[in-house]
Amino acid sequence: MRDFIRFLDSYKNLLIFILFQVICLSLVFRTSVFQRGVFLSSVNEVSGSLYDMREDLRGYFHLQEENDQLGQENLSLIERSRIAFEQVDKNYALIDDTLFIKRFSFQYADVINSSKSKLNNYVTLNKGTRHGIESGMGVLSELSVVGRVIRVTENYALVMPVIHSDFQLAVQFADSRYFGYLTWPGDDFRMAKLGEIPTDATIEVGDRVITRGSGSSFPAGLEVGIVDRVELDEGGNFFDVHIELAVDMSKLNRVLLIKDLHRQELDSLTTGISLDE
């Protein structure tokens, strides 16, 4: 108490000045409509600025939560899109809800490691068997082909991307429907190659290349890239088509994994059969 009295005694002049200022301002704002309006406007402006700062801070700390919500909404749209379904019979149109059946399901994963400058590049994801990830699942980024899962542990998955010397993918030209196998020459992470295309095929620079959908990793019609240039092979019998990849392997953050719901049934067809016979 003695310290408090000493404090008041030390700053009594300042405190008296502040008190008179408050009294004067109170009298001004109570008797003058104009001054009161200016004061209230100023208070509202300051309060609004503080509220904006509070909402900005709140939005920043909830950004991850909002991103996750948007991701789930986007995933829900993909689950209901055409690429998730397969037509029951391409020769007949049925007048009911059985024309299409569910073929693929999807889930997100985050990239925790990746490479792009090696001959054999890999991508590591933060989801594994306990999240339902299986070897052979296709991997997309913004609905463009990234690669295929080749190894899975409980919490992580290893992906062989398009830019790997052993990667192959059945693709076709969106317009002409000529098809072949996409491979990576190993020199530029932005480019891939499509060989043994017949010379009578009409191929133009800028033509879209999409997945053929012949395996269980990818639905048909997904973006792979566009034609960058067309050259004759060494024998002059086929075209070598150089493809600019749709996915940018230097900017991988979040990817989409594809699960074929019919994969087990398809694999059972070839059990015990040598495909080389």
Tab-separated table of C-alpha atoms in Angstrom:
chain	number	residue	atom	x	y	z
A	1	MET	CA	0.000	0.000	0.000
A	2	ARG	CA	2.871	2.327	0.841
A	3	ASP	CA	4.394	1.674	-2.615
A	4	PHE	CA	1.106	2.447	-4.284
A	5	ILE	CA	0.819	5.794	-2.407
A	6	ARG	CA	4.410	6.599	-3.340
A	7	PHE	CA	3.569	5.811	-7.002
A	8	LEU	CA	0.537	8.143	-6.946
A	9	ASP	CA	2.605	10.891	-5.347
A	10	SER	CA	5.316	10.566	-8.002
A	11	TYR	CA	2.934	10.770	-10.932
A	12	LYS	CA	0.187	12.947	-9.428
A	13	ASN	CA	0.671	15.768	-11.936
A	14	LEU	CA	0.416	13.428	-14.909
A	15	LEU	CA	-2.599	11.642	-13.438
A	16	ILE	CA	-4.372	14.940	-12.720
A	17	PHE	CA	-3.671	16.052	-16.316
A	18	ILE	CA	-5.088	12.820	-17.717
A	19	LEU	CA	-8.153	13.123	-15.500
A	20	PHE	CA	-8.860	16.661	-16.714
A	21	GLN	CA	-8.329	15.568	-20.311
A	22	VAL	CA	-10.877	12.785	-19.910
A	23	ILE	CA	-13.368	15.188	-18.315
A	24	CYS	CA	-12.871	17.758	-21.097
A	25	LEU	CA	-13.235	15.194	-23.862
A	26	SER	CA	-16.315	13.758	-22.204
A	27	LEU	CA	-17.925	17.191	-22.059
A	28	VAL	CA	-17.032	17.891	-25.711
A	29	PHE	CA	-18.440	14.602	-27.005
A	30	ARG	CA	-21.576	14.859	-24.867
A	31	THR	CA	-22.418	18.415	-25.963
A	32	SER	CA	-21.304	18.291	-29.621
A	33	VAL	CA	-23.087	15.911	-31.995
A	34	PHE	CA	-20.409	16.400	-34.656
A	35	GLN	CA	-17.508	15.627	-32.331
A	36	ARG	CA	-19.321	12.604	-30.930
A	37	GLY	CA	-19.859	11.300	-34.460
A	38	VAL	CA	-16.180	11.755	-35.309
A	39	PHE	CA	-15.178	9.961	-32.107
A	40	LEU	CA	-17.515	7.025	-32.697
A	41	SER	CA	-16.352	6.704	-36.317
A	42	SER	CA	-12.747	6.618	-35.168
A	43	VAL	CA	-13.541	4.009	-32.531
A	44	ASN	CA	-15.396	1.885	-35.079
A	45	GLU	CA	-12.499	2.112	-37.516
A	46	VAL	CA	-9.982	1.063	-34.885
A	47	SER	CA	-12.270	-1.741	-33.689
A	48	GLY	CA	-12.780	-2.914	-37.258
A	49	SER	CA	-9.032	-3.014	-37.843
A	50	LEU	CA	-8.542	-5.054	-34.680
A	51	TYR	CA	-11.290	-7.454	-35.705
A	52	ASP	CA	-9.695	-7.847	-39.146
A	53	MET	CA	-6.356	-8.638	-37.531
A	54	ARG	CA	-8.029	-11.162	-35.252
A	55	GLU	CA	-9.784	-12.882	-38.174
A	56	ASP	CA	-6.575	-12.922	-40.213
A	57	LEU	CA	-4.746	-14.597	-37.342
A	58	ARG	CA	-7.595	-17.030	-36.816
A	59	GLY	CA	-7.655	-17.824	-40.548
A	60	TYR	CA	-3.897	-18.407	-40.568
A	61	PHE	CA	-4.016	-20.879	-37.694
A	62	HIS	CA	-6.999	-22.670	-39.250
A	63	LEU	CA	-5.518	-22.752	-42.760
A	64	GLN	CA	-4.543	-26.430	-42.571
A	65	GLU	CA	-8.014	-27.333	-41.360
A	66	GLU	CA	-9.598	-25.426	-44.254
A	67	ASN	CA	-7.217	-27.049	-46.758
A	68	ASP	CA	-8.149	-30.493	-45.431
A	69	GLN	CA	-11.837	-29.641	-45.761
A	70	LEU	CA	-11.360	-28.448	-49.341
A	71	GLY	CA	-9.387	-31.593	-50.078
A	72	GLN	CA	-12.220	-33.776	-48.803
A	73	GLU	CA	-14.761	-31.837	-50.853
A	74	ASN	CA	-12.589	-32.185	-53.950
A	75	LEU	CA	-12.133	-35.903	-53.253
A	76	SER	CA	-15.895	-36.303	-52.976
A	77	LEU	CA	-16.319	-34.690	-56.397
A	78	ILE	CA	-13.674	-36.979	-57.915
A	79	GLU	CA	-15.383	-40.039	-56.381
A	80	ARG	CA	-18.569	-39.048	-58.234
A	81	SER	CA	-16.863	-38.098	-61.503
A	82	ARG	CA	-16.806	-40.140	-64.703
A	83	ILE	CA	-13.267	-41.489	-64.154
A	84	ALA	CA	-14.407	-43.369	-61.036
A	85	PHE	CA	-16.989	-45.396	-62.952
A	86	GLU	CA	-16.989	-47.964	-65.725
A	87	GLN	CA	-19.715	-48.535	-68.270
A	88	VAL	CA	-21.420	-51.884	-67.789
A	89	ASP	CA	-22.032	-52.559	-71.477
A	90	LYS	CA	-20.711	-50.333	-74.246
A	91	ASN	CA	-23.143	-51.767	-76.831
A	92	TYR	CA	-26.413	-51.115	-75.047
A	93	ALA	CA	-27.932	-48.184	-73.188
A	94	LEU	CA	-29.924	-49.298	-70.160
A	95	ILE	CA	-32.776	-47.100	-68.962
A	96	ASP	CA	-31.968	-47.342	-65.268
A	97	ASP	CA	-29.137	-46.633	-62.842
A	98	THR	CA	-27.022	-49.696	-63.765
A	99	LEU	CA	-25.415	-48.225	-66.867
A	100	PHE	CA	-22.313	-47.365	-64.826
A	101	ILE	CA	-20.741	-49.180	-61.887
A	102	LYS	CA	-18.175	-47.975	-59.388
A	103	ARG	CA	-14.694	-49.038	-60.524
A	104	PHE	CA	-12.167	-46.766	-58.778
A	105	SER	CA	-11.821	-45.087	-55.389
A	106	PHE	CA	-9.389	-42.326	-54.409
A	107	GLN	CA	-7.515	-40.893	-51.447
A	108	TYR	CA	-4.945	-38.151	-50.865
A	109	ALA	CA	-1.380	-38.472	-49.600
A	110	ASP	CA	1.434	-35.990	-49.056
A	111	VAL	CA	4.845	-36.227	-50.716
A	112	ILE	CA	7.587	-36.296	-48.083
A	113	ASN	CA	10.519	-36.991	-50.423
A	114	SER	CA	11.129	-37.065	-54.178
A	115	SER	CA	13.881	-36.866	-56.775
A	116	LYS	CA	13.963	-35.781	-60.403
A	117	SER	CA	17.621	-35.635	-61.492
A	118	LYS	CA	18.553	-39.339	-61.335
A	119	LEU	CA	18.172	-42.126	-63.870
A	120	ASN	CA	15.874	-43.954	-61.457
A	121	ASN	CA	13.823	-41.452	-59.492
A	122	TYR	CA	11.434	-42.220	-56.626
A	123	VAL	CA	8.660	-40.494	-54.669
A	124	THR	CA	7.890	-41.259	-51.002
A	125	LEU	CA	4.382	-40.756	-49.581
A	126	ASN	CA	3.239	-40.418	-45.976
A	127	LYS	CA	0.623	-43.196	-46.147
A	128	GLY	CA	0.977	-46.975	-46.076
A	129	THR	CA	-0.858	-50.243	-45.525
A	130	ARG	CA	-2.733	-49.012	-42.450
A	131	HIS	CA	-4.277	-46.334	-44.692
A	132	GLY	CA	-5.296	-48.884	-47.330
A	133	ILE	CA	-2.397	-48.245	-49.727
A	134	GLU	CA	-1.375	-51.205	-51.890
A	135	SER	CA	1.378	-51.920	-54.362
A	136	GLY	CA	0.271	-51.224	-57.940
A	137	MET	CA	-1.982	-48.261	-57.138
A	138	GLY	CA	-1.770	-45.375	-59.596
A	139	VAL	CA	-0.661	-41.939	-58.417
A	140	LEU	CA	-1.907	-38.617	-59.817
A	141	SER	CA	-1.250	-34.927	-59.330
A	142	GLU	CA	-4.123	-32.686	-60.433
A	143	LEU	CA	-5.524	-35.671	-62.392
A	144	SER	CA	-2.254	-36.061	-64.354
A	145	VAL	CA	-0.166	-39.232	-64.136
A	146	VAL	CA	2.705	-39.222	-61.618
A	147	GLY	CA	3.558	-42.906	-61.342
A	148	ARG	CA	2.728	-46.211	-59.656
A	149	VAL	CA	3.147	-47.501	-56.087
A	150	ILE	CA	5.783	-50.265	-56.002
A	151	ARG	CA	6.478	-50.795	-52.290
A	152	VAL	CA	4.454	-50.224	-49.128
A	153	THR	CA	5.177	-50.299	-45.391
A	154	GLU	CA	2.753	-49.682	-42.550
A	155	ASN	CA	3.016	-45.899	-42.747
A	156	TYR	CA	4.761	-45.084	-46.040
A	157	ALA	CA	4.618	-45.868	-49.745
A	158	LEU	CA	7.309	-45.755	-52.435
A	159	VAL	CA	6.264	-44.630	-55.908
A	160	MET	CA	8.008	-45.307	-59.204
A	161	PRO	CA	7.285	-42.112	-61.157
A	162	VAL	CA	7.047	-41.581	-64.896
A	163	ILE	CA	10.664	-40.354	-64.799
A	164	HIS	CA	12.146	-43.790	-63.998
A	165	SER	CA	14.045	-45.932	-66.492
A	166	ASP	CA	11.830	-48.985	-65.783
A	167	PHE	CA	8.484	-47.186	-65.918
A	168	GLN	CA	6.074	-48.064	-68.727
A	169	LEU	CA	2.523	-46.897	-69.278
A	170	ALA	CA	-0.041	-47.807	-71.947
A	171	VAL	CA	-1.185	-44.524	-73.506
A	172	GLN	CA	-3.003	-43.316	-76.583
A	173	PHE	CA	-3.507	-40.135	-78.565
A	174	ALA	CA	-6.771	-38.509	-77.586
A	175	ASP	CA	-7.782	-37.730	-81.190
A	176	SER	CA	-6.341	-40.451	-83.428
A	177	ARG	CA	-6.580	-43.276	-80.846
A	178	TYR	CA	-3.197	-44.717	-81.885
A	179	PHE	CA	-1.597	-46.242	-78.807
A	180	GLY	CA	1.752	-47.378	-77.472
A	181	TYR	CA	3.919	-47.538	-74.346
A	182	LEU	CA	5.293	-44.421	-72.724
A	183	THR	CA	8.878	-44.593	-71.419
A	184	TRP	CA	11.421	-42.125	-70.051
A	185	PRO	CA	14.718	-41.564	-71.933
A	186	GLY	CA	16.396	-40.416	-68.726
A	187	ASP	CA	17.621	-36.958	-69.689
A	188	ASP	CA	14.850	-34.416	-68.960
A	189	PHE	CA	12.293	-34.768	-66.139
A	190	ARG	CA	9.796	-32.765	-68.186
A	191	MET	CA	9.858	-35.066	-71.223
A	192	ALA	CA	8.957	-38.698	-72.006
A	193	LYS	CA	8.914	-40.778	-75.188
A	194	LEU	CA	6.445	-42.873	-77.129
A	195	GLY	CA	8.020	-45.225	-79.669
A	196	GLU	CA	6.963	-47.578	-82.491
A	197	ILE	CA	4.069	-45.451	-83.684
A	198	PRO	CA	3.195	-46.314	-87.326
A	199	THR	CA	4.266	-43.738	-89.886
A	200	ASP	CA	0.754	-43.594	-91.318
A	201	ALA	CA	-0.523	-42.196	-88.013
A	202	THR	CA	-1.552	-38.543	-88.159
A	203	ILE	CA	0.172	-36.877	-85.214
A	204	GLU	CA	0.501	-33.152	-84.667
A	205	VAL	CA	2.504	-31.111	-82.203
A	206	GLY	CA	0.199	-30.237	-79.316
A	207	ASP	CA	-1.915	-33.421	-79.563
A	208	ARG	CA	-3.039	-34.715	-76.164
A	209	VAL	CA	-1.745	-38.029	-74.839
A	210	ILE	CA	-3.971	-39.833	-72.322
A	211	THR	CA	-4.022	-43.126	-70.423
A	212	ARG	CA	-5.421	-46.085	-72.311
A	213	GLY	CA	-6.883	-47.751	-69.214
A	214	SER	CA	-5.662	-51.233	-70.145
A	215	GLY	CA	-4.283	-51.995	-66.666
A	216	SER	CA	-5.638	-51.699	-63.150
A	217	SER	CA	-3.531	-48.711	-62.075
A	218	PHE	CA	-5.195	-45.915	-64.062
A	219	PRO	CA	-8.638	-45.260	-65.554
A	220	ALA	CA	-8.768	-44.404	-69.239
A	221	GLY	CA	-8.615	-40.776	-70.307
A	222	LEU	CA	-6.278	-39.291	-67.693
A	223	GLU	CA	-3.841	-36.604	-68.815
A	224	VAL	CA	-0.280	-37.749	-69.533
A	225	GLY	CA	1.089	-34.919	-71.668
A	226	ILE	CA	1.134	-33.289	-75.099
A	227	VAL	CA	3.187	-33.988	-78.232
A	228	ASP	CA	6.323	-31.857	-78.305
A	229	ARG	CA	7.939	-33.198	-81.493
A	230	VAL	CA	7.761	-36.176	-83.862
A	231	GLU	CA	10.804	-37.908	-85.416
A	232	LEU	CA	11.472	-40.997	-87.511
A	233	ASP	CA	13.305	-43.784	-85.707
A	234	GLU	CA	16.685	-45.068	-86.914
A	235	GLY	CA	15.111	-47.600	-89.281
A	236	GLY	CA	12.659	-45.071	-90.675
A	237	ASN	CA	9.733	-47.442	-90.118
A	238	PHE	CA	8.138	-45.851	-87.065
A	239	PHE	CA	7.720	-42.509	-85.357
A	240	ASP	CA	9.418	-41.620	-82.105
A	241	VAL	CA	7.080	-39.166	-80.406
A	242	HIS	CA	8.472	-36.921	-77.675
A	243	ILE	CA	5.913	-36.028	-75.011
A	244	GLU	CA	5.942	-33.020	-72.701
A	245	LEU	CA	4.629	-34.412	-69.422
A	246	ALA	CA	1.538	-32.808	-67.894
A	247	VAL	CA	2.827	-33.242	-64.339
A	248	ASP	CA	5.648	-31.061	-63.033
A	249	MET	CA	7.822	-33.423	-60.997
A	250	SER	CA	9.606	-30.482	-59.374
A	251	LYS	CA	6.394	-29.277	-57.688
A	252	LEU	CA	4.933	-32.419	-56.139
A	253	ASN	CA	3.254	-31.780	-52.785
A	254	ARG	CA	-0.053	-33.602	-52.497
A	255	VAL	CA	-0.999	-36.529	-54.730
A	256	LEU	CA	-4.076	-38.640	-55.380
A	257	LEU	CA	-3.927	-42.427	-55.108
A	258	ILE	CA	-6.200	-44.637	-57.209
A	259	LYS	CA	-7.548	-47.992	-56.052
A	260	ASP	CA	-9.072	-50.347	-58.615
A	261	LEU	CA	-12.003	-52.070	-56.905
A	262	HIS	CA	-11.897	-54.845	-59.519
A	263	ARG	CA	-8.169	-55.500	-59.333
A	264	GLN	CA	-8.392	-58.738	-57.335
A	265	GLU	CA	-10.950	-60.131	-59.763
A	266	LEU	CA	-8.808	-59.158	-62.767
A	267	ASP	CA	-5.665	-60.645	-61.216
A	268	SER	CA	-7.463	-63.929	-60.577
A	269	LEU	CA	-7.963	-64.357	-64.331
A	270	THR	CA	-4.212	-64.672	-64.927
A	271	THR	CA	-3.312	-66.691	-61.830
A	272	GLY	CA	-1.157	-69.648	-62.847
A	273	ILE	CA	-1.029	-68.536	-66.504
A	274	SER	CA	2.160	-67.585	-68.306
A	275	LEU	CA	1.373	-64.613	-70.511
A	276	ASP	CA	4.368	-65.493	-72.707
A	277	GLU	CA	2.764	-68.735	-73.942
